[in-house]
PDB file of C-alpha atoms in Angstrom:
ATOM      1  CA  UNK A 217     109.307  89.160  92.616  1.00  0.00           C
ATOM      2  CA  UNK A 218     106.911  87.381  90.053  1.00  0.00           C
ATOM      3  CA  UNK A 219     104.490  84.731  91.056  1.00  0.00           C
ATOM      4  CA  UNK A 220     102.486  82.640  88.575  1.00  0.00           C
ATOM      5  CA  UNK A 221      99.345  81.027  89.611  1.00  0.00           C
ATOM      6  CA  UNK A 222      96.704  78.837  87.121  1.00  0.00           C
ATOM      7  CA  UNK A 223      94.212  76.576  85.797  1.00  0.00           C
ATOM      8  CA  UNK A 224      93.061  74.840  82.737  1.00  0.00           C
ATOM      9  CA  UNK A 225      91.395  78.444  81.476  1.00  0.00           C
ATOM     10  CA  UNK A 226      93.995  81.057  82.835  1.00  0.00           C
ATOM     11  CA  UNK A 227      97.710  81.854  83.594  1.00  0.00           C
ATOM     12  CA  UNK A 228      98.062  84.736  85.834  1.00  0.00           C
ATOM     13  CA  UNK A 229     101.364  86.539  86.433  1.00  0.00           C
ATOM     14  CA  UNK A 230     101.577  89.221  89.567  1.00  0.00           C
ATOM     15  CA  UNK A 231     104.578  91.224  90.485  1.00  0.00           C
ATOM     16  CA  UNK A 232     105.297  92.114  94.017  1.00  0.00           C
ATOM     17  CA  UNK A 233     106.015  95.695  92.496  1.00  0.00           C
ATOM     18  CA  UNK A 234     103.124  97.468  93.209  1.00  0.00           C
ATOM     19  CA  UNK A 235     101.156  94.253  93.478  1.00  0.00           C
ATOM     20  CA  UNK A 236     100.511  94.745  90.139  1.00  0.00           C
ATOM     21  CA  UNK A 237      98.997  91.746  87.539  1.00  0.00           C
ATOM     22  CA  UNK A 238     101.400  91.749  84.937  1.00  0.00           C
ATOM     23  CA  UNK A 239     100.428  88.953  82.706  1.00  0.00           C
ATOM     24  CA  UNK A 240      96.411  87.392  82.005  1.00  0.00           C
ATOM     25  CA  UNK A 241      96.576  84.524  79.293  1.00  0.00           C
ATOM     26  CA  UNK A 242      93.429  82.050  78.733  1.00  0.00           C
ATOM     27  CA  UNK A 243      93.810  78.424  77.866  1.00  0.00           C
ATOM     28  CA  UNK A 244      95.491  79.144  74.353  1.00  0.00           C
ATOM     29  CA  UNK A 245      98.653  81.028  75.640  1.00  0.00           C
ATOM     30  CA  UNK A 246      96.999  84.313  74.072  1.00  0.00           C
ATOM     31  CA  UNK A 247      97.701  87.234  76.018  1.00  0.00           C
ATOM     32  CA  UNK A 248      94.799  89.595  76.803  1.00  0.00           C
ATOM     33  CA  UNK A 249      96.936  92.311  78.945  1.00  0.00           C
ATOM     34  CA  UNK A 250      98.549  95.358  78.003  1.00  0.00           C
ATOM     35  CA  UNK A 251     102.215  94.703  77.753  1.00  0.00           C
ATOM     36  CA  UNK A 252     103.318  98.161  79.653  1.00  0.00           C
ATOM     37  CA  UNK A 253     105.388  99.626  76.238  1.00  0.00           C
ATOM     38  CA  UNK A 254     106.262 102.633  77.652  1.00  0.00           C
ATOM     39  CA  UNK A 255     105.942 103.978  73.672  1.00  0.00           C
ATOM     40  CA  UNK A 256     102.588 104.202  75.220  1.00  0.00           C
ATOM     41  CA  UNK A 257     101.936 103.540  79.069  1.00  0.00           C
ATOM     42  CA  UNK A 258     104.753 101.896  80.689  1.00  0.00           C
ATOM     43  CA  UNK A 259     102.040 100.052  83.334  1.00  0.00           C
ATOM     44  CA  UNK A 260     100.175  96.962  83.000  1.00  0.00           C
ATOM     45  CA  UNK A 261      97.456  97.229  86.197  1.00  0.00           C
ATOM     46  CA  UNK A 262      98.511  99.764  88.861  1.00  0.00           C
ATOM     47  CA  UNK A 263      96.467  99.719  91.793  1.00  0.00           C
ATOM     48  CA  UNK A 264      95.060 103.075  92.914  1.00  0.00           C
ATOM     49  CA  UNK A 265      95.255 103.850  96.335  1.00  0.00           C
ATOM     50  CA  UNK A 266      95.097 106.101  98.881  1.00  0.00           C
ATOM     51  CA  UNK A 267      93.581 108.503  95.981  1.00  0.00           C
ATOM     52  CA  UNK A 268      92.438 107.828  92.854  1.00  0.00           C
ATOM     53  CA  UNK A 269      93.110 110.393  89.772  1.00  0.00           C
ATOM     54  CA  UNK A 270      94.957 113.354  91.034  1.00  0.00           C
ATOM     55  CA  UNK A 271      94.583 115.971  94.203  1.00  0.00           C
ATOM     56  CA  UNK A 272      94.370 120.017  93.621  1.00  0.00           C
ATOM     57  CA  UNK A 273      98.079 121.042  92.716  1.00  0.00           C
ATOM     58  CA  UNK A 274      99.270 117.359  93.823  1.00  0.00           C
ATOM     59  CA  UNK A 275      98.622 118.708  97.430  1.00  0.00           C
ATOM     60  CA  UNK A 276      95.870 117.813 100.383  1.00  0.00           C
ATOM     61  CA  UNK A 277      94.688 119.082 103.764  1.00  0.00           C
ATOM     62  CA  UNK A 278      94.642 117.197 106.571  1.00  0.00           C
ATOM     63  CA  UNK A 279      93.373 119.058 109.728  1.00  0.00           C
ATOM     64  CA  UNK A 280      95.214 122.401 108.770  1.00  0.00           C
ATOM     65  CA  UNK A 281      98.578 120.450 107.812  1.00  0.00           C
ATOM     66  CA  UNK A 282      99.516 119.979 103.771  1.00  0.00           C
ATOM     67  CA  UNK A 283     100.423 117.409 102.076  1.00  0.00           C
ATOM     68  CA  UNK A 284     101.471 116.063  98.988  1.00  0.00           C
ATOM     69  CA  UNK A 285     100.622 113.027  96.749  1.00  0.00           C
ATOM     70  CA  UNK A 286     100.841 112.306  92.944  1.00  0.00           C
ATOM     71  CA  UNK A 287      98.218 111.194  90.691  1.00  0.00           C
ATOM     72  CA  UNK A 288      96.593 107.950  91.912  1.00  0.00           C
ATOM     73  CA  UNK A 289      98.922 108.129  95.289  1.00  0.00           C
ATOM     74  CA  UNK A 290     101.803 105.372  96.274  1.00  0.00           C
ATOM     75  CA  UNK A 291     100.727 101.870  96.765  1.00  0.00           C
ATOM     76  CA  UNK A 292     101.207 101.475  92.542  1.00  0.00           C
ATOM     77  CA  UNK A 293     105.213 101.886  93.387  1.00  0.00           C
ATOM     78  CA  UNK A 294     105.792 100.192  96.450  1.00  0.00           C
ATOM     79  CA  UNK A 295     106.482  96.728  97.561  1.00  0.00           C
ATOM     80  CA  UNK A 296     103.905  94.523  98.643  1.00  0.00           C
ATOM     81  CA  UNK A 297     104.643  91.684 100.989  1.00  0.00           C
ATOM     82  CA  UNK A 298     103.518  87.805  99.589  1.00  0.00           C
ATOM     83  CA  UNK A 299     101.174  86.688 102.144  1.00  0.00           C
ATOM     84  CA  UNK A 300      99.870  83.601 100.944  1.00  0.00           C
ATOM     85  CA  UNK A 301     100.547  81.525  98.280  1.00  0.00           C
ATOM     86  CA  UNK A 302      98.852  78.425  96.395  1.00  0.00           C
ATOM     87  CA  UNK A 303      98.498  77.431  93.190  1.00  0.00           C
ATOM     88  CA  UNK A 304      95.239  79.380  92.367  1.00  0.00           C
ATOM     89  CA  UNK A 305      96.000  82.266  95.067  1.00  0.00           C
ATOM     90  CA  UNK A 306      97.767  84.844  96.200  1.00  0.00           C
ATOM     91  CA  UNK A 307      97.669  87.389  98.654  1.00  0.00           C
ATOM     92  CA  UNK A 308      99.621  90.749  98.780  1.00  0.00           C
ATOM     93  CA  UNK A 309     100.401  93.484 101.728  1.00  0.00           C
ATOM     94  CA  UNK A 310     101.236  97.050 101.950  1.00  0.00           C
ATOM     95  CA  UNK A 311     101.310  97.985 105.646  1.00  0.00           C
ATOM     96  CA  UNK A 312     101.963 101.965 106.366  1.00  0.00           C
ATOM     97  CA  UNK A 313     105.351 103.164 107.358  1.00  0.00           C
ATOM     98  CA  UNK A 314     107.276 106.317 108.078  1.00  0.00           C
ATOM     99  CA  UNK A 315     107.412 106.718 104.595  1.00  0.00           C
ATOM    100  CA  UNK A 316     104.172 106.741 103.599  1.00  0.00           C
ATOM    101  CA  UNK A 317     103.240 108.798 107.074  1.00  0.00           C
ATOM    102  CA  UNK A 318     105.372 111.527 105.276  1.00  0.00           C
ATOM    103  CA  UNK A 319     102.356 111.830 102.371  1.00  0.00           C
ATOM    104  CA  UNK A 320      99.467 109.947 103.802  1.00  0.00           C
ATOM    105  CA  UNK A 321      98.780 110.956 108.012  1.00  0.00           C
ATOM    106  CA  UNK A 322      96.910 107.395 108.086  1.00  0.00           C
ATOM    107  CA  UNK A 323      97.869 104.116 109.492  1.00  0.00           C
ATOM    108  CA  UNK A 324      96.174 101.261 107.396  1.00  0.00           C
ATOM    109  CA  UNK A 325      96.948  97.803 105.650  1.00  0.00           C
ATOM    110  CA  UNK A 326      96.205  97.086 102.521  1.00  0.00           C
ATOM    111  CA  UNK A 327      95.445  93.673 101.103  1.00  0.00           C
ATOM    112  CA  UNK A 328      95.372  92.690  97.459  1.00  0.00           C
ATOM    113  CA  UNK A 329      94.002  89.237  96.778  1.00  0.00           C
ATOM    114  CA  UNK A 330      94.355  87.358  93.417  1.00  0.00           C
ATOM    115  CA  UNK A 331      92.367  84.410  92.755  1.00  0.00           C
ATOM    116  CA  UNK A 332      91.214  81.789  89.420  1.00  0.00           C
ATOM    117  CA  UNK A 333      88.435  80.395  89.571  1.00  0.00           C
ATOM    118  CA  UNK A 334      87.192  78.477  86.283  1.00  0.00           C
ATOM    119  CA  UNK A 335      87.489  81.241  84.056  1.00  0.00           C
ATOM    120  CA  UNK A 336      87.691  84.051  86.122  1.00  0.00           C
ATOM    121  CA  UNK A 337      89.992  86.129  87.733  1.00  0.00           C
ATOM    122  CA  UNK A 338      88.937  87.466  90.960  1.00  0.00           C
ATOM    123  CA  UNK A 339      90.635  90.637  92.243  1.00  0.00           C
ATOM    124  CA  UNK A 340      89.705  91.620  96.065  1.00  0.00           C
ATOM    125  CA  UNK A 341      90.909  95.042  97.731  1.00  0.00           C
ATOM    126  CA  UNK A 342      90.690  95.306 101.657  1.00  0.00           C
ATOM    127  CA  UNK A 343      91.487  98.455 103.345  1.00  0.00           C
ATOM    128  CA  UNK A 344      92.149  97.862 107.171  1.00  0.00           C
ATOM    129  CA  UNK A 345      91.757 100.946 109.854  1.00  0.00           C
ATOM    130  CA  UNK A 346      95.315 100.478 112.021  1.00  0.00           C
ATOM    131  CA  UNK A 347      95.165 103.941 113.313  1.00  0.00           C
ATOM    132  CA  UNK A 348      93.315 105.527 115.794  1.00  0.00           C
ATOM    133  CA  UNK A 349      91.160 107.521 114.782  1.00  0.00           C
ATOM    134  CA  UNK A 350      89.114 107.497 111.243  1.00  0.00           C
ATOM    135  CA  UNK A 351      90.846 107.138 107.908  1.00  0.00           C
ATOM    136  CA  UNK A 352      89.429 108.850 104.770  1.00  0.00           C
ATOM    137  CA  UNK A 353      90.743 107.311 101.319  1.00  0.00           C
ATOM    138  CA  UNK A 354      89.647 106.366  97.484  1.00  0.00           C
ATOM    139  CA  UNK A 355      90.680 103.244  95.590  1.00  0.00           C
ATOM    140  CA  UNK A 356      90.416 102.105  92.303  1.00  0.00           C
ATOM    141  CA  UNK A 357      91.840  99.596  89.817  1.00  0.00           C
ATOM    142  CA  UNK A 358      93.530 100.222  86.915  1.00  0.00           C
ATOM    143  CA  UNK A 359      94.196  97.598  84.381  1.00  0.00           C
ATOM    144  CA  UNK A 360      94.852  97.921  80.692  1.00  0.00           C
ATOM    145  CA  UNK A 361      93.815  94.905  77.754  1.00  0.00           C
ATOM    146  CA  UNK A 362      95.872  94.501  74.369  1.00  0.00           C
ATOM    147  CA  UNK A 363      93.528  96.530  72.004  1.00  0.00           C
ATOM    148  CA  UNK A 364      93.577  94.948  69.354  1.00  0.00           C
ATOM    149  CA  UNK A 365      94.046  91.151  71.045  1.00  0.00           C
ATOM    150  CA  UNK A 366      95.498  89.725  67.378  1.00  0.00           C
ATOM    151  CA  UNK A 367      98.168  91.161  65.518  1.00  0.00           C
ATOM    152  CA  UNK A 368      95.897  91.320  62.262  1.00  0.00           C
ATOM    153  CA  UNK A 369      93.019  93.298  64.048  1.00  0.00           C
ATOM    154  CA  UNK A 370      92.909  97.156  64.536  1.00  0.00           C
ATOM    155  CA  UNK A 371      91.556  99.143  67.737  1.00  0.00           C
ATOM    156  CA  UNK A 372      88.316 100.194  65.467  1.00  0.00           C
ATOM    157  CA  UNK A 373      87.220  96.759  65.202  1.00  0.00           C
ATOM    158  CA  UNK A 374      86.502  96.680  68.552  1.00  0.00           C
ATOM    159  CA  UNK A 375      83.666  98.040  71.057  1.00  0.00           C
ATOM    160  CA  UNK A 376      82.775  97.803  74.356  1.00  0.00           C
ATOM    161  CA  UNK A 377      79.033  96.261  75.460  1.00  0.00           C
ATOM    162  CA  UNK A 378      77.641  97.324  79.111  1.00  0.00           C
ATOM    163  CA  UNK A 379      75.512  94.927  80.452  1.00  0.00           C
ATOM    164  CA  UNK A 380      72.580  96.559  80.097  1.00  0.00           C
ATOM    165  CA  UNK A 381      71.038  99.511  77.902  1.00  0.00           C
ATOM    166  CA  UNK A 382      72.516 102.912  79.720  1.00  0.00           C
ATOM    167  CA  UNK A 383      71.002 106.444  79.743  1.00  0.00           C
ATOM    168  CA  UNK A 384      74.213 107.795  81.390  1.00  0.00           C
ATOM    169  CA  UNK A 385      75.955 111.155  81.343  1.00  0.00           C
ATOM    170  CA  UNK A 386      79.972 111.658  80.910  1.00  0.00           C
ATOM    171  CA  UNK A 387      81.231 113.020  83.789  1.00  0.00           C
ATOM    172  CA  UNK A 388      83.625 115.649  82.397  1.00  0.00           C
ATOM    173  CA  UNK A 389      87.322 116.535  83.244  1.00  0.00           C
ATOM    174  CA  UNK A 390      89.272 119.381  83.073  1.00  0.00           C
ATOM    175  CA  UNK A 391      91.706 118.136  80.617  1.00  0.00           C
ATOM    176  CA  UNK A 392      94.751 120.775  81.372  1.00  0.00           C
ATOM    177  CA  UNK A 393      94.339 120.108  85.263  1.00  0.00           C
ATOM    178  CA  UNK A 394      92.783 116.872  85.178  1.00  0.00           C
ATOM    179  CA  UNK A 395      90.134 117.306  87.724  1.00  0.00           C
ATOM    180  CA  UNK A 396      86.883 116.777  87.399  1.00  0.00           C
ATOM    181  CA  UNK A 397      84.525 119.973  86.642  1.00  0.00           C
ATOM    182  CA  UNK A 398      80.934 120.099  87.596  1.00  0.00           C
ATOM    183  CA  UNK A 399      79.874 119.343  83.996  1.00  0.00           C
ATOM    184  CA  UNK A 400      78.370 116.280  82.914  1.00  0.00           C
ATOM    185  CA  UNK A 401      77.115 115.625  79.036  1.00  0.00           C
ATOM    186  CA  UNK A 402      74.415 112.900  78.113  1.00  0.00           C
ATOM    187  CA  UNK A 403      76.507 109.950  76.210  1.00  0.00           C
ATOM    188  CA  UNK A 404      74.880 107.158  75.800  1.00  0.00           C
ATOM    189  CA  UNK A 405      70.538 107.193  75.024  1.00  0.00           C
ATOM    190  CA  UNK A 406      69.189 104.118  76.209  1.00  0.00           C
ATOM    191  CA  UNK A 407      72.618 101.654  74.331  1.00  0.00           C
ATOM    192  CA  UNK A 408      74.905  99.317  75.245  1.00  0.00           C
ATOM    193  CA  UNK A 409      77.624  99.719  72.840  1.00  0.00           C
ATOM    194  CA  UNK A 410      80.569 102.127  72.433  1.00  0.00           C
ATOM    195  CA  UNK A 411      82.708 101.854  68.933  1.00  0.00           C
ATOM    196  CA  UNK A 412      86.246 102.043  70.044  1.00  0.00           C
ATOM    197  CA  UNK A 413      87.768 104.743  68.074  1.00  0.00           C
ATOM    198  CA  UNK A 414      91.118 106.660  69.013  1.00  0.00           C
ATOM    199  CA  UNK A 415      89.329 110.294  68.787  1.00  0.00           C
ATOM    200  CA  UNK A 416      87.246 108.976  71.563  1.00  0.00           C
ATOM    201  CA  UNK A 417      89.857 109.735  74.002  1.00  0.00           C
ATOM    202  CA  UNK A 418      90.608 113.367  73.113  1.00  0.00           C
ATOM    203  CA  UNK A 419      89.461 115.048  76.174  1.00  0.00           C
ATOM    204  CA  UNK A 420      91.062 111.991  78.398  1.00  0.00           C
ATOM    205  CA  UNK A 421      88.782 109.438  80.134  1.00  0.00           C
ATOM    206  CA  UNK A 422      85.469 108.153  79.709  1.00  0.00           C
ATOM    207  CA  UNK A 423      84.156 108.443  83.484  1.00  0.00           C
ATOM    208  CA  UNK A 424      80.536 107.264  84.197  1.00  0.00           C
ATOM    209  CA  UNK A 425      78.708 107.104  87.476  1.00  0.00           C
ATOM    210  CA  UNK A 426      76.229 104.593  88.721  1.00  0.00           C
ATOM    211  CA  UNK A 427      75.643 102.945  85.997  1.00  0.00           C
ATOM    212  CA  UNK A 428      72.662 100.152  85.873  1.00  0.00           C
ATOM    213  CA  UNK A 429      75.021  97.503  84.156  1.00  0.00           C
ATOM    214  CA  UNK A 430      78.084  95.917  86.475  1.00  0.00           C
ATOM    215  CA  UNK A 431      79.971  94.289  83.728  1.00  0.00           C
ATOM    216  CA  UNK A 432      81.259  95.418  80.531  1.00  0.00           C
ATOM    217  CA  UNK A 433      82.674  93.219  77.954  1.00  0.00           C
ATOM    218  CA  UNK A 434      85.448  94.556  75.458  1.00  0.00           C
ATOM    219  CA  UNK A 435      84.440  92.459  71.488  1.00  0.00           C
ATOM    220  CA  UNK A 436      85.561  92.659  68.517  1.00  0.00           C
ATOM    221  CA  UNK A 437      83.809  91.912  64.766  1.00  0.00           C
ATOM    222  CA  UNK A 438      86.996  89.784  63.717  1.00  0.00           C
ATOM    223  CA  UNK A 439      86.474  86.605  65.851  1.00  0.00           C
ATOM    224  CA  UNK A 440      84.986  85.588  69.567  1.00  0.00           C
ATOM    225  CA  UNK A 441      87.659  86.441  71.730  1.00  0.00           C
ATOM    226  CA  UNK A 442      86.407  88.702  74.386  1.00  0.00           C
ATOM    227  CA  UNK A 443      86.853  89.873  78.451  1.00  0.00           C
ATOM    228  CA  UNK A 444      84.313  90.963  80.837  1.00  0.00           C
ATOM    229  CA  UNK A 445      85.068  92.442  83.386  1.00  0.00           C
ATOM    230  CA  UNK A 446      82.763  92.853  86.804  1.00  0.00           C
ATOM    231  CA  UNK A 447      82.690  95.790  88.560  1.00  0.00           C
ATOM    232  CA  UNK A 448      79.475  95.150  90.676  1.00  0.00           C
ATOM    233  CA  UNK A 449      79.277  97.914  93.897  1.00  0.00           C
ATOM    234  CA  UNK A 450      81.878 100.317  92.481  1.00  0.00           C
ATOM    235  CA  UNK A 451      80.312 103.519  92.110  1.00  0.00           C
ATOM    236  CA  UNK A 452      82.515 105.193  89.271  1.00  0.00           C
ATOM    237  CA  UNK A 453      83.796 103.390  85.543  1.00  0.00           C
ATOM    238  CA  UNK A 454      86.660 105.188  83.913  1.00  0.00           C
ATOM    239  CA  UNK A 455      87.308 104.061  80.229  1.00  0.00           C
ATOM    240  CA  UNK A 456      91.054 105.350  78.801  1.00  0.00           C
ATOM    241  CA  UNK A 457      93.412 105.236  76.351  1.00  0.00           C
ATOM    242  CA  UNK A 458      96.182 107.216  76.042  1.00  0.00           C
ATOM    243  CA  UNK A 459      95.859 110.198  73.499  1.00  0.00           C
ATOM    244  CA  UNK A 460      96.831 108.906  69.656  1.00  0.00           C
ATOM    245  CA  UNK A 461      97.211 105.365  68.049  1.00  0.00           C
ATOM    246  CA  UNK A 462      97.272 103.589  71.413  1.00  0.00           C
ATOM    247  CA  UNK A 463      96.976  99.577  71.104  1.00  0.00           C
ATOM    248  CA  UNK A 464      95.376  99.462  74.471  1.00  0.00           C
ATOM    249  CA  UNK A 465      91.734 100.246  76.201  1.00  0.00           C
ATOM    250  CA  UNK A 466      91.771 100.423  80.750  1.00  0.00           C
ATOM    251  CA  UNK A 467      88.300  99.684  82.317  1.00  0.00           C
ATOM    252  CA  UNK A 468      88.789 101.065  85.828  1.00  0.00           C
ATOM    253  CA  UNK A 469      86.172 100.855  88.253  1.00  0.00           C
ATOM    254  CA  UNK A 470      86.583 103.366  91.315  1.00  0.00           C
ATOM    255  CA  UNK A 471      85.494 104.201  94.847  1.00  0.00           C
ATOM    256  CA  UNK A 472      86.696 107.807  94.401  1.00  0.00           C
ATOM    257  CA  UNK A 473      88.106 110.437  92.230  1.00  0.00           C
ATOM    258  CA  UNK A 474      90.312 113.313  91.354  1.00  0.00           C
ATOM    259  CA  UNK A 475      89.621 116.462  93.012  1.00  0.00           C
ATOM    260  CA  UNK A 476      86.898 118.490  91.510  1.00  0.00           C
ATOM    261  CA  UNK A 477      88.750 121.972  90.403  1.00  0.00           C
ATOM    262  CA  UNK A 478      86.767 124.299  92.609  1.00  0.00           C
ATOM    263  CA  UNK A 479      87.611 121.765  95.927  1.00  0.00           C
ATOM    264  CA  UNK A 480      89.568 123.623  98.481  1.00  0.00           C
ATOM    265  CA  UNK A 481      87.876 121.644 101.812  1.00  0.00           C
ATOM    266  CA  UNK A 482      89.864 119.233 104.053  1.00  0.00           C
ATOM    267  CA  UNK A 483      90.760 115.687 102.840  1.00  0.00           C
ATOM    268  CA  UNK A 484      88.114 114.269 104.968  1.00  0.00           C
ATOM    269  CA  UNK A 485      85.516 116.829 103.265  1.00  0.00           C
ATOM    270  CA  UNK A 486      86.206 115.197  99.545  1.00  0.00           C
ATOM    271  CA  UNK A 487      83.203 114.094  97.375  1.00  0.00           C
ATOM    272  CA  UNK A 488      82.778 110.267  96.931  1.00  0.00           C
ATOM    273  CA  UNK A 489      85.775 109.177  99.159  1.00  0.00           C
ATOM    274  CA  UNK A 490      85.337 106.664 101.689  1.00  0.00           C
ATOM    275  CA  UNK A 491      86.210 106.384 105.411  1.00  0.00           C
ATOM    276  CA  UNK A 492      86.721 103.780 107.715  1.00  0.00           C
ATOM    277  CA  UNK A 493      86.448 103.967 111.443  1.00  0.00           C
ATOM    278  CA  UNK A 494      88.778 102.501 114.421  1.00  0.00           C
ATOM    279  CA  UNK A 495      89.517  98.807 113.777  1.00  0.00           C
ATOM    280  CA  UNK A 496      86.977  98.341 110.642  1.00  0.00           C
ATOM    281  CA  UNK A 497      87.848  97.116 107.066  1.00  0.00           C
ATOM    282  CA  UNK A 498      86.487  97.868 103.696  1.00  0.00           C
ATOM    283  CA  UNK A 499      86.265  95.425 101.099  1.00  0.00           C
ATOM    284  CA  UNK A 500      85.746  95.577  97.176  1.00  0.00           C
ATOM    285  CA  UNK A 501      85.987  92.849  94.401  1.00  0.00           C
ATOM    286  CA  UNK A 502      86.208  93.112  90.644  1.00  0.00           C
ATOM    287  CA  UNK A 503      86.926  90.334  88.044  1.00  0.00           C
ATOM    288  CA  UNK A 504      87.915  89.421  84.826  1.00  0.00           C
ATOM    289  CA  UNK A 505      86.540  86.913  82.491  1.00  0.00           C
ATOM    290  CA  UNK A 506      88.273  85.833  79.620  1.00  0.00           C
ATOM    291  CA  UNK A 507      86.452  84.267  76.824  1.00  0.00           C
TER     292      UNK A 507
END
């Protein structure tokens, strides 16, 4: 089920699917949100949860007992419930059931808000503990921008800008297995800007951790349109694209990541996931600003 919510500045579409944002348009009916062409990607915004990137041979451990999970886990392809609904907000949830029990031994709710404000689009996870006894979990967002915006732009005349001048490594992947290694190469010397380029996506993502800057804008030389998106209190920023002349660019800020390759520990033992005790709730909040 589609829902449509806006302002003067934005019209946002979300499906029920996978709570997923399907549609971002500003004030001129231009659409700044990857259209899902499976030529491509055939997804506009999944949301990543109970993992984020992929687990060791698409299997976990859970107190001696194994289980299996696909990259980025479930939530992405399951139905969300419409909580609320007003003409600047909604509210999605995904409540655990025998189903997911069968690949994730947790009982949680998740909660996806969506909400406009001016000219901003503010997108808050909450992760609520139903079980009882701790949860362990990652999450992450997902969403992919029409790269070029225009029809008579390319991807090369655009770039991203951080925030703020970055001395930051690349965390590197293990492109056949796509895990993360222990390897990490300097990128960026005390810049702001990355050139979009296709080749930049050869060896997959773009993954940077803590970063000083908490919003990235994606610009282009041909005329002012631009998004920024806020990712303040998210520890890890994946930049993709899929592999060739792909017209899109995803800026995915994460609490998590995939497996590193040499990881062979419990779930509850992985690096940079989060956990949640009886009754308590986590909550994150990124946004989108379209100029």
């Amino acid at each position: 089920m589609l829902k449509t919510i806006s302002n003067k500045n934005l019209k946002i579409v979300v499906d029920s699917s996978g709570a997923q944002l399907i549609s971002i348009k500003n004030s001129s009916n231009i659409e700044f949100l990857w259209t899902a062409d499976k030529k491509y990607w055939g997804r506009h915004a999944p949301i990543l949860f109970p993992i984020v990137g992929k687990v060791k041979n698409n299997e976990y451990t859970v107190n001696g007992k194994v289980f299996e999970l696909g990259q980025h886990g479930f939530a992405r392809d399951l139905e969300f419930d419409l909580k609320e609904s007003s003409t600047s907000k909604l509210t999605y949830s995904l409540k655990y059931d025998e189903n997911t029990l069968k690949k994730y031994p947790y009982k949680f709710e998740l909660i996806i808000t969506y909400e406009i404000i001016e000219d901003s689009l503010f997108i808050n996870y909450e992760v609520i503990n139903l079980d009882d006894k701790r949860i362990y979990f990652s999450i992450g967002a997902h969403p992919g921008f029409k790269c070029p915006i225009l029809e008579n732009e390319s991807f090369e005349d655009y770039y991203l800008e951080f925030e703020n001048n970055e001395t930051i490594n690349r965390e590197c992947l293990n492109t056949e297995l796509g895990l993360f290694s222990r390897k990490s190469i300097p990128y960026l010397k005390n810049e702001k800007i990355i050139k979009l380029n296709h080749e930049l996506f050869n060896e997959d993502a773009l993954i940077f951790k803590n970063l000083k800057s908490s919003k990235i804008s994606l610009r282009n030389n041909k005329n002012e349109y631009s998004l920024t998106v806020d990712f303040k209190g998210f520890p890890f920023l994946g930049i993709w694209s899929q592999k060739g002349e792909s017209p899109f660019i995803c800026i995915e800020p994460w609490y998590g990541h995939a497996d590193f390759e040499d990881f062979d520990g419990d779930f509850s033992d992985k690096e940079d996931s989060l956990y949640l005790d009886i009754n308590k709730k986590f909550n994150c909040t990124y946004s989108i600003k379209l100029r």
